[in-house]
Amino acid sequence: WQLCPRPLASQVAFDKFHEISFKGSPMGATILGPVHNVRHITRDDLRAYVRAHYTASGMVLVVVGDVAHDKTVKLAQQLFEGIPTGEVPEPPAANFHGGIYCGDSPKLLDTNPAAIAKADPTVTVALGTLGVSWSDADFFAFQVLNATLGSWDAMLGGRDYLTSRLCRELGARNLAERLHPFVTCYVNTGLFGVTFAARRSCVRSVCELVMREWAH
């Protein structure tokens, strides 16, 4: 799980969650990549990447309509003959690693009133674990569990009419401003968890409630 003491920081928390979960793997980088890479990337870097990854073996040409097959094949050969035919390099394995990230904030689960008073009143948290890939046999089970957890936003109200036990309790006890579950799937791995925003003093309680729902 990971923690970020900035308001409206769910995306930052989610990016950090990836970084820690897949430490040392490209899967842990943000979509745009690390700042250092973005600032120093060159035209030659981009061309080398395209040559290595955009090969004929990874492409599909589809033609639909009243066309002559032989003529279409000949035209495709003329237009695409310059495309490399090598195999696309296999990406490094994305091994999952557990961990905690607290940004620049004091210990988030600190129960010392003085420490809590000095910290930001609201923090954004990403709590999760290893999920499943798109093709995993448990893919749909994770989708059902994700829907069962439900989403909570204190600004919308409606607590008494929610079917989610977790969300009803969050509202009744005024524990969190918002909570959203996620199932993020990739080719051979995935992540499963929730992001939520809550007062620092309530973070432990929200985490305990979420893990209780996962256990049941």
PDB file of C-alpha atoms in Angstrom:
ATOM      1  CA  TRP A   1       0.000   0.000   0.000  1.00  0.00           C
ATOM      2  CA  GLN A   2       1.107   3.542  -0.439  1.00  0.00           C
ATOM      3  CA  LEU A   3       0.254   6.946   0.850  1.00  0.00           C
ATOM      4  CA  CYS A   4       0.338  10.487  -0.476  1.00  0.00           C
ATOM      5  CA  PRO A   5      -0.432  13.569   1.698  1.00  0.00           C
ATOM      6  CA  ARG A   6      -1.675  15.827  -1.118  1.00  0.00           C
ATOM      7  CA  PRO A   7      -5.295  16.651  -1.948  1.00  0.00           C
ATOM      8  CA  LEU A   8      -6.705  15.267  -5.198  1.00  0.00           C
ATOM      9  CA  ALA A   9      -3.679  12.969  -5.388  1.00  0.00           C
ATOM     10  CA  SER A  10      -5.319   9.688  -6.420  1.00  0.00           C
ATOM     11  CA  GLN A  11      -3.425   9.561  -9.719  1.00  0.00           C
ATOM     12  CA  VAL A  12      -0.123  10.341  -7.982  1.00  0.00           C
ATOM     13  CA  ALA A  13      -0.839   7.614  -5.444  1.00  0.00           C
ATOM     14  CA  PHE A  14      -1.743   5.156  -8.210  1.00  0.00           C
ATOM     15  CA  ASP A  15       1.499   5.934 -10.084  1.00  0.00           C
ATOM     16  CA  LYS A  16       3.536   5.441  -6.912  1.00  0.00           C
ATOM     17  CA  PHE A  17       1.639   2.222  -6.250  1.00  0.00           C
ATOM     18  CA  HIS A  18       2.816   0.911  -9.630  1.00  0.00           C
ATOM     19  CA  GLU A  19       6.363   2.105  -8.980  1.00  0.00           C
ATOM     20  CA  ILE A  20       6.588   0.178  -5.715  1.00  0.00           C
ATOM     21  CA  SER A  21       4.614  -2.857  -6.850  1.00  0.00           C
ATOM     22  CA  PHE A  22       6.817  -3.440  -9.917  1.00  0.00           C
ATOM     23  CA  LYS A  23      10.088  -2.006  -8.633  1.00  0.00           C
ATOM     24  CA  GLY A  24      12.915  -2.309 -11.157  1.00  0.00           C
ATOM     25  CA  SER A  25      10.554  -3.108 -14.044  1.00  0.00           C
ATOM     26  CA  PRO A  26       9.285  -0.851 -16.867  1.00  0.00           C
ATOM     27  CA  MET A  27       5.809  -1.711 -15.572  1.00  0.00           C
ATOM     28  CA  GLY A  28       6.577   0.444 -12.551  1.00  0.00           C
ATOM     29  CA  ALA A  29       7.151   3.574 -14.632  1.00  0.00           C
ATOM     30  CA  THR A  30       4.403   6.087 -15.390  1.00  0.00           C
ATOM     31  CA  ILE A  31       2.851   6.081 -18.871  1.00  0.00           C
ATOM     32  CA  LEU A  32       4.968   9.068 -19.901  1.00  0.00           C
ATOM     33  CA  GLY A  33       8.073   7.659 -18.235  1.00  0.00           C
ATOM     34  CA  PRO A  34      10.458   9.069 -15.609  1.00  0.00           C
ATOM     35  CA  VAL A  35      11.188  12.805 -15.823  1.00  0.00           C
ATOM     36  CA  HIS A  36      14.867  12.133 -16.529  1.00  0.00           C
ATOM     37  CA  ASN A  37      14.007   9.981 -19.553  1.00  0.00           C
ATOM     38  CA  VAL A  38      11.534  12.491 -20.962  1.00  0.00           C
ATOM     39  CA  ARG A  39      14.030  15.340 -20.674  1.00  0.00           C
ATOM     40  CA  HIS A  40      16.891  13.446 -22.278  1.00  0.00           C
ATOM     41  CA  ILE A  41      15.184  11.339 -24.957  1.00  0.00           C
ATOM     42  CA  THR A  42      16.512  11.923 -28.477  1.00  0.00           C
ATOM     43  CA  ARG A  43      15.310  11.427 -32.029  1.00  0.00           C
ATOM     44  CA  ASP A  44      17.698   8.492 -32.385  1.00  0.00           C
ATOM     45  CA  ASP A  45      16.190   6.882 -29.269  1.00  0.00           C
ATOM     46  CA  LEU A  46      12.692   7.087 -30.778  1.00  0.00           C
ATOM     47  CA  ARG A  47      13.822   5.732 -34.147  1.00  0.00           C
ATOM     48  CA  ALA A  48      15.633   2.823 -32.489  1.00  0.00           C
ATOM     49  CA  TYR A  49      12.533   1.976 -30.468  1.00  0.00           C
ATOM     50  CA  VAL A  50      10.286   2.029 -33.537  1.00  0.00           C
ATOM     51  CA  ARG A  51      12.701  -0.203 -35.493  1.00  0.00           C
ATOM     52  CA  ALA A  52      12.866  -2.709 -32.639  1.00  0.00           C
ATOM     53  CA  HIS A  53       9.169  -2.856 -31.728  1.00  0.00           C
ATOM     54  CA  TYR A  54       7.180  -1.942 -34.856  1.00  0.00           C
ATOM     55  CA  THR A  55       7.981  -5.015 -36.944  1.00  0.00           C
ATOM     56  CA  ALA A  56       5.969  -6.992 -39.483  1.00  0.00           C
ATOM     57  CA  SER A  57       5.625  -9.902 -37.058  1.00  0.00           C
ATOM     58  CA  GLY A  58       3.628  -7.675 -34.728  1.00  0.00           C
ATOM     59  CA  MET A  59       1.283  -6.158 -37.309  1.00  0.00           C
ATOM     60  CA  VAL A  60      -1.993  -7.184 -38.941  1.00  0.00           C
ATOM     61  CA  LEU A  61      -3.367  -5.773 -42.206  1.00  0.00           C
ATOM     62  CA  VAL A  62      -7.141  -6.025 -42.649  1.00  0.00           C
ATOM     63  CA  VAL A  63      -8.930  -5.025 -45.855  1.00  0.00           C
ATOM     64  CA  VAL A  64     -12.730  -5.099 -46.026  1.00  0.00           C
ATOM     65  CA  GLY A  65     -14.909  -4.519 -49.069  1.00  0.00           C
ATOM     66  CA  ASP A  66     -15.113  -5.279 -52.764  1.00  0.00           C
ATOM     67  CA  VAL A  67     -11.397  -5.743 -53.414  1.00  0.00           C
ATOM     68  CA  ALA A  68      -9.263  -8.077 -55.498  1.00  0.00           C
ATOM     69  CA  HIS A  69      -7.280 -10.255 -53.116  1.00  0.00           C
ATOM     70  CA  ASP A  70      -4.193 -10.737 -55.303  1.00  0.00           C
ATOM     71  CA  LYS A  71      -4.009  -7.053 -56.155  1.00  0.00           C
ATOM     72  CA  THR A  72      -4.354  -6.120 -52.475  1.00  0.00           C
ATOM     73  CA  VAL A  73      -1.561  -8.494 -51.466  1.00  0.00           C
ATOM     74  CA  LYS A  74       0.718  -7.093 -54.155  1.00  0.00           C
ATOM     75  CA  LEU A  75      -0.021  -3.520 -53.081  1.00  0.00           C
ATOM     76  CA  ALA A  76       0.631  -4.355 -49.434  1.00  0.00           C
ATOM     77  CA  GLN A  77       3.963  -5.924 -50.336  1.00  0.00           C
ATOM     78  CA  GLN A  78       4.973  -2.782 -52.218  1.00  0.00           C
ATOM     79  CA  LEU A  79       3.945  -0.405 -49.452  1.00  0.00           C
ATOM     80  CA  PHE A  80       5.244  -2.370 -46.464  1.00  0.00           C
ATOM     81  CA  GLU A  81       8.318  -4.105 -47.833  1.00  0.00           C
ATOM     82  CA  GLY A  82      10.598  -1.791 -45.875  1.00  0.00           C
ATOM     83  CA  ILE A  83       9.201  -2.758 -42.479  1.00  0.00           C
ATOM     84  CA  PRO A  84      11.627  -4.851 -40.363  1.00  0.00           C
ATOM     85  CA  THR A  85      10.705  -8.517 -39.983  1.00  0.00           C
ATOM     86  CA  GLY A  86      12.492  -9.312 -36.721  1.00  0.00           C
ATOM     87  CA  GLU A  87      10.757 -10.513 -33.577  1.00  0.00           C
ATOM     88  CA  VAL A  88       9.670  -7.928 -31.004  1.00  0.00           C
ATOM     89  CA  PRO A  89      11.969  -8.167 -27.941  1.00  0.00           C
ATOM     90  CA  GLU A  90      10.389  -9.781 -24.918  1.00  0.00           C
ATOM     91  CA  PRO A  91       9.836  -7.230 -22.104  1.00  0.00           C
ATOM     92  CA  PRO A  92      11.389  -7.916 -18.682  1.00  0.00           C
ATOM     93  CA  ALA A  93       9.216  -9.871 -16.279  1.00  0.00           C
ATOM     94  CA  ALA A  94       7.099  -7.614 -14.060  1.00  0.00           C
ATOM     95  CA  ASN A  95       7.598  -9.197 -10.648  1.00  0.00           C
ATOM     96  CA  PHE A  96       5.344  -7.907  -7.881  1.00  0.00           C
ATOM     97  CA  HIS A  97       6.945  -6.438  -4.752  1.00  0.00           C
ATOM     98  CA  GLY A  98       5.092  -5.327  -1.644  1.00  0.00           C
ATOM     99  CA  GLY A  99       6.074  -2.076   0.034  1.00  0.00           C
ATOM    100  CA  ILE A 100       5.053   1.193   1.660  1.00  0.00           C
ATOM    101  CA  TYR A 101       5.512   4.740   0.365  1.00  0.00           C
ATOM    102  CA  CYS A 102       4.681   7.725   2.577  1.00  0.00           C
ATOM    103  CA  GLY A 103       5.991  10.629   0.528  1.00  0.00           C
ATOM    104  CA  ASP A 104       7.392  13.418   2.687  1.00  0.00           C
ATOM    105  CA  SER A 105       4.752  13.011   5.370  1.00  0.00           C
ATOM    106  CA  PRO A 106       5.226  11.738   8.936  1.00  0.00           C
ATOM    107  CA  LYS A 107       4.271   8.139   9.600  1.00  0.00           C
ATOM    108  CA  LEU A 108       0.693   7.916   8.397  1.00  0.00           C
ATOM    109  CA  LEU A 109      -0.528   5.369  10.907  1.00  0.00           C
ATOM    110  CA  ASP A 110       0.997   7.267  13.844  1.00  0.00           C
ATOM    111  CA  THR A 111      -1.512   7.442  16.689  1.00  0.00           C
ATOM    112  CA  ASN A 112       0.314  10.264  18.485  1.00  0.00           C
ATOM    113  CA  PRO A 113      -2.135  13.249  18.600  1.00  0.00           C
ATOM    114  CA  ALA A 114       0.716  15.753  18.242  1.00  0.00           C
ATOM    115  CA  ALA A 115       1.996  14.019  15.090  1.00  0.00           C
ATOM    116  CA  ILE A 116      -1.508  13.910  13.637  1.00  0.00           C
ATOM    117  CA  ALA A 117      -2.119  17.598  14.380  1.00  0.00           C
ATOM    118  CA  LYS A 118       1.064  18.636  12.539  1.00  0.00           C
ATOM    119  CA  ALA A 119       0.230  16.609   9.440  1.00  0.00           C
ATOM    120  CA  ASP A 120      -2.184  17.385   6.624  1.00  0.00           C
ATOM    121  CA  PRO A 121      -5.753  16.616   7.767  1.00  0.00           C
ATOM    122  CA  THR A 122      -6.499  14.578   4.655  1.00  0.00           C
ATOM    123  CA  VAL A 123      -4.320  12.048   2.856  1.00  0.00           C
ATOM    124  CA  THR A 124      -4.788   9.961  -0.281  1.00  0.00           C
ATOM    125  CA  VAL A 125      -4.051   6.261   0.041  1.00  0.00           C
ATOM    126  CA  ALA A 126      -3.625   3.400  -2.406  1.00  0.00           C
ATOM    127  CA  LEU A 127      -3.993  -0.009  -0.752  1.00  0.00           C
ATOM    128  CA  GLY A 128      -3.693  -3.128  -2.859  1.00  0.00           C
ATOM    129  CA  THR A 129      -1.978  -6.325  -3.858  1.00  0.00           C
ATOM    130  CA  LEU A 130      -1.128  -8.529  -6.823  1.00  0.00           C
ATOM    131  CA  GLY A 131      -4.097  -8.994  -9.149  1.00  0.00           C
ATOM    132  CA  VAL A 132      -4.648 -11.061 -12.286  1.00  0.00           C
ATOM    133  CA  SER A 133      -3.916 -10.813 -15.996  1.00  0.00           C
ATOM    134  CA  TRP A 134      -6.527 -10.408 -18.742  1.00  0.00           C
ATOM    135  CA  SER A 135      -6.444 -14.128 -19.495  1.00  0.00           C
ATOM    136  CA  ASP A 136      -6.413 -15.410 -15.906  1.00  0.00           C
ATOM    137  CA  ALA A 137      -9.137 -17.872 -14.944  1.00  0.00           C
ATOM    138  CA  ASP A 138     -10.061 -15.610 -12.001  1.00  0.00           C
ATOM    139  CA  PHE A 139     -10.439 -12.456 -14.119  1.00  0.00           C
ATOM    140  CA  PHE A 140     -14.228 -12.324 -13.802  1.00  0.00           C
ATOM    141  CA  ALA A 141     -14.141 -13.242 -10.112  1.00  0.00           C
ATOM    142  CA  PHE A 142     -11.970 -10.186  -9.481  1.00  0.00           C
ATOM    143  CA  GLN A 143     -14.390  -8.021 -11.478  1.00  0.00           C
ATOM    144  CA  VAL A 144     -17.291  -9.219  -9.323  1.00  0.00           C
ATOM    145  CA  LEU A 145     -15.336  -8.584  -6.125  1.00  0.00           C
ATOM    146  CA  ASN A 146     -14.433  -5.122  -7.380  1.00  0.00           C
ATOM    147  CA  ALA A 147     -18.104  -4.309  -8.024  1.00  0.00           C
ATOM    148  CA  THR A 148     -19.124  -5.755  -4.657  1.00  0.00           C
ATOM    149  CA  LEU A 149     -16.786  -3.421  -2.775  1.00  0.00           C
ATOM    150  CA  GLY A 150     -18.548  -0.422  -4.307  1.00  0.00           C
ATOM    151  CA  SER A 151     -17.521   3.227  -4.602  1.00  0.00           C
ATOM    152  CA  TRP A 152     -18.035   5.922  -2.001  1.00  0.00           C
ATOM    153  CA  ASP A 153     -18.106   9.701  -2.308  1.00  0.00           C
ATOM    154  CA  ALA A 154     -19.268  11.689   0.713  1.00  0.00           C
ATOM    155  CA  MET A 155     -20.295  14.585  -1.550  1.00  0.00           C
ATOM    156  CA  LEU A 156     -22.954  12.421  -3.231  1.00  0.00           C
ATOM    157  CA  GLY A 157     -24.584  11.084  -0.088  1.00  0.00           C
ATOM    158  CA  GLY A 158     -27.142   8.270  -0.377  1.00  0.00           C
ATOM    159  CA  ARG A 159     -25.411   6.180   2.261  1.00  0.00           C
ATOM    160  CA  ASP A 160     -28.555   4.384   3.430  1.00  0.00           C
ATOM    161  CA  TYR A 161     -29.375   3.210  -0.092  1.00  0.00           C
ATOM    162  CA  LEU A 162     -26.013   1.700  -1.007  1.00  0.00           C
ATOM    163  CA  THR A 163     -25.749  -2.062  -1.480  1.00  0.00           C
ATOM    164  CA  SER A 164     -22.072  -2.050  -0.469  1.00  0.00           C
ATOM    165  CA  ARG A 165     -21.556  -2.890   3.193  1.00  0.00           C
ATOM    166  CA  LEU A 166     -18.144  -1.225   3.087  1.00  0.00           C
ATOM    167  CA  CYS A 167     -19.495   2.057   1.715  1.00  0.00           C
ATOM    168  CA  ARG A 168     -22.405   2.145   4.154  1.00  0.00           C
ATOM    169  CA  GLU A 169     -20.016   1.795   7.075  1.00  0.00           C
ATOM    170  CA  LEU A 170     -17.621   4.409   5.711  1.00  0.00           C
ATOM    171  CA  GLY A 171     -20.523   6.855   5.524  1.00  0.00           C
ATOM    172  CA  ALA A 172     -22.086   5.955   8.857  1.00  0.00           C
ATOM    173  CA  ARG A 173     -18.781   6.381  10.699  1.00  0.00           C
ATOM    174  CA  ASN A 174     -17.638   9.353   8.604  1.00  0.00           C
ATOM    175  CA  LEU A 175     -14.323   7.640   7.905  1.00  0.00           C
ATOM    176  CA  ALA A 176     -13.529   8.634   4.327  1.00  0.00           C
ATOM    177  CA  GLU A 177     -14.262  11.378   1.830  1.00  0.00           C
ATOM    178  CA  ARG A 178     -14.148   8.944  -1.089  1.00  0.00           C
ATOM    179  CA  LEU A 179     -13.118   5.409  -1.983  1.00  0.00           C
ATOM    180  CA  HIS A 180     -12.803   3.697  -5.360  1.00  0.00           C
ATOM    181  CA  PRO A 181     -11.774   0.084  -5.981  1.00  0.00           C
ATOM    182  CA  PHE A 182      -9.694  -0.921  -8.993  1.00  0.00           C
ATOM    183  CA  VAL A 183      -8.786  -4.034 -10.970  1.00  0.00           C
ATOM    184  CA  THR A 184      -5.945  -3.198 -13.357  1.00  0.00           C
ATOM    185  CA  CYS A 185      -5.057  -6.055 -15.702  1.00  0.00           C
ATOM    186  CA  TYR A 186      -2.108  -6.498 -18.051  1.00  0.00           C
ATOM    187  CA  VAL A 187      -0.888  -9.279 -20.353  1.00  0.00           C
ATOM    188  CA  ASN A 188       0.766 -11.379 -17.655  1.00  0.00           C
ATOM    189  CA  THR A 189       0.107  -9.613 -14.360  1.00  0.00           C
ATOM    190  CA  GLY A 190      -2.246  -7.173 -12.658  1.00  0.00           C
ATOM    191  CA  LEU A 191      -3.067  -5.111  -9.586  1.00  0.00           C
ATOM    192  CA  PHE A 192      -6.088  -5.145  -7.310  1.00  0.00           C
ATOM    193  CA  GLY A 193      -7.011  -2.705  -4.562  1.00  0.00           C
ATOM    194  CA  VAL A 194      -8.607   0.607  -3.622  1.00  0.00           C
ATOM    195  CA  THR A 195      -7.708   4.278  -3.505  1.00  0.00           C
ATOM    196  CA  PHE A 196      -9.301   6.469  -0.859  1.00  0.00           C
ATOM    197  CA  ALA A 197      -9.052   9.886   0.755  1.00  0.00           C
ATOM    198  CA  ALA A 198      -9.508  10.175   4.515  1.00  0.00           C
ATOM    199  CA  ARG A 199      -8.424  12.100   7.571  1.00  0.00           C
ATOM    200  CA  ARG A 200      -5.074  10.916   8.866  1.00  0.00           C
ATOM    201  CA  SER A 201      -6.651   9.679  12.096  1.00  0.00           C
ATOM    202  CA  CYS A 202      -9.079   7.460  10.124  1.00  0.00           C
ATOM    203  CA  VAL A 203      -6.640   5.758   7.749  1.00  0.00           C
ATOM    204  CA  ARG A 204      -6.070   2.703   9.931  1.00  0.00           C
ATOM    205  CA  SER A 205      -9.810   2.141  10.347  1.00  0.00           C
ATOM    206  CA  VAL A 206     -10.466   2.395   6.597  1.00  0.00           C
ATOM    207  CA  CYS A 207      -7.638  -0.046   5.836  1.00  0.00           C
ATOM    208  CA  GLU A 208      -8.998  -2.506   8.373  1.00  0.00           C
ATOM    209  CA  LEU A 209     -12.510  -2.285   6.893  1.00  0.00           C
ATOM    210  CA  VAL A 210     -11.232  -2.830   3.349  1.00  0.00           C
ATOM    211  CA  MET A 211      -9.167  -5.863   4.363  1.00  0.00           C
ATOM    212  CA  ARG A 212     -12.145  -7.245   6.271  1.00  0.00           C
ATOM    213  CA  GLU A 213     -14.214  -7.087   3.076  1.00  0.00           C
ATOM    214  CA  TRP A 214     -11.455  -8.798   1.109  1.00  0.00           C
ATOM    215  CA  ALA A 215     -11.305 -11.581   3.704  1.00  0.00           C
ATOM    216  CA  HIS A 216     -15.049 -12.198   3.529  1.00  0.00           C
TER     217      HIS A 216
END
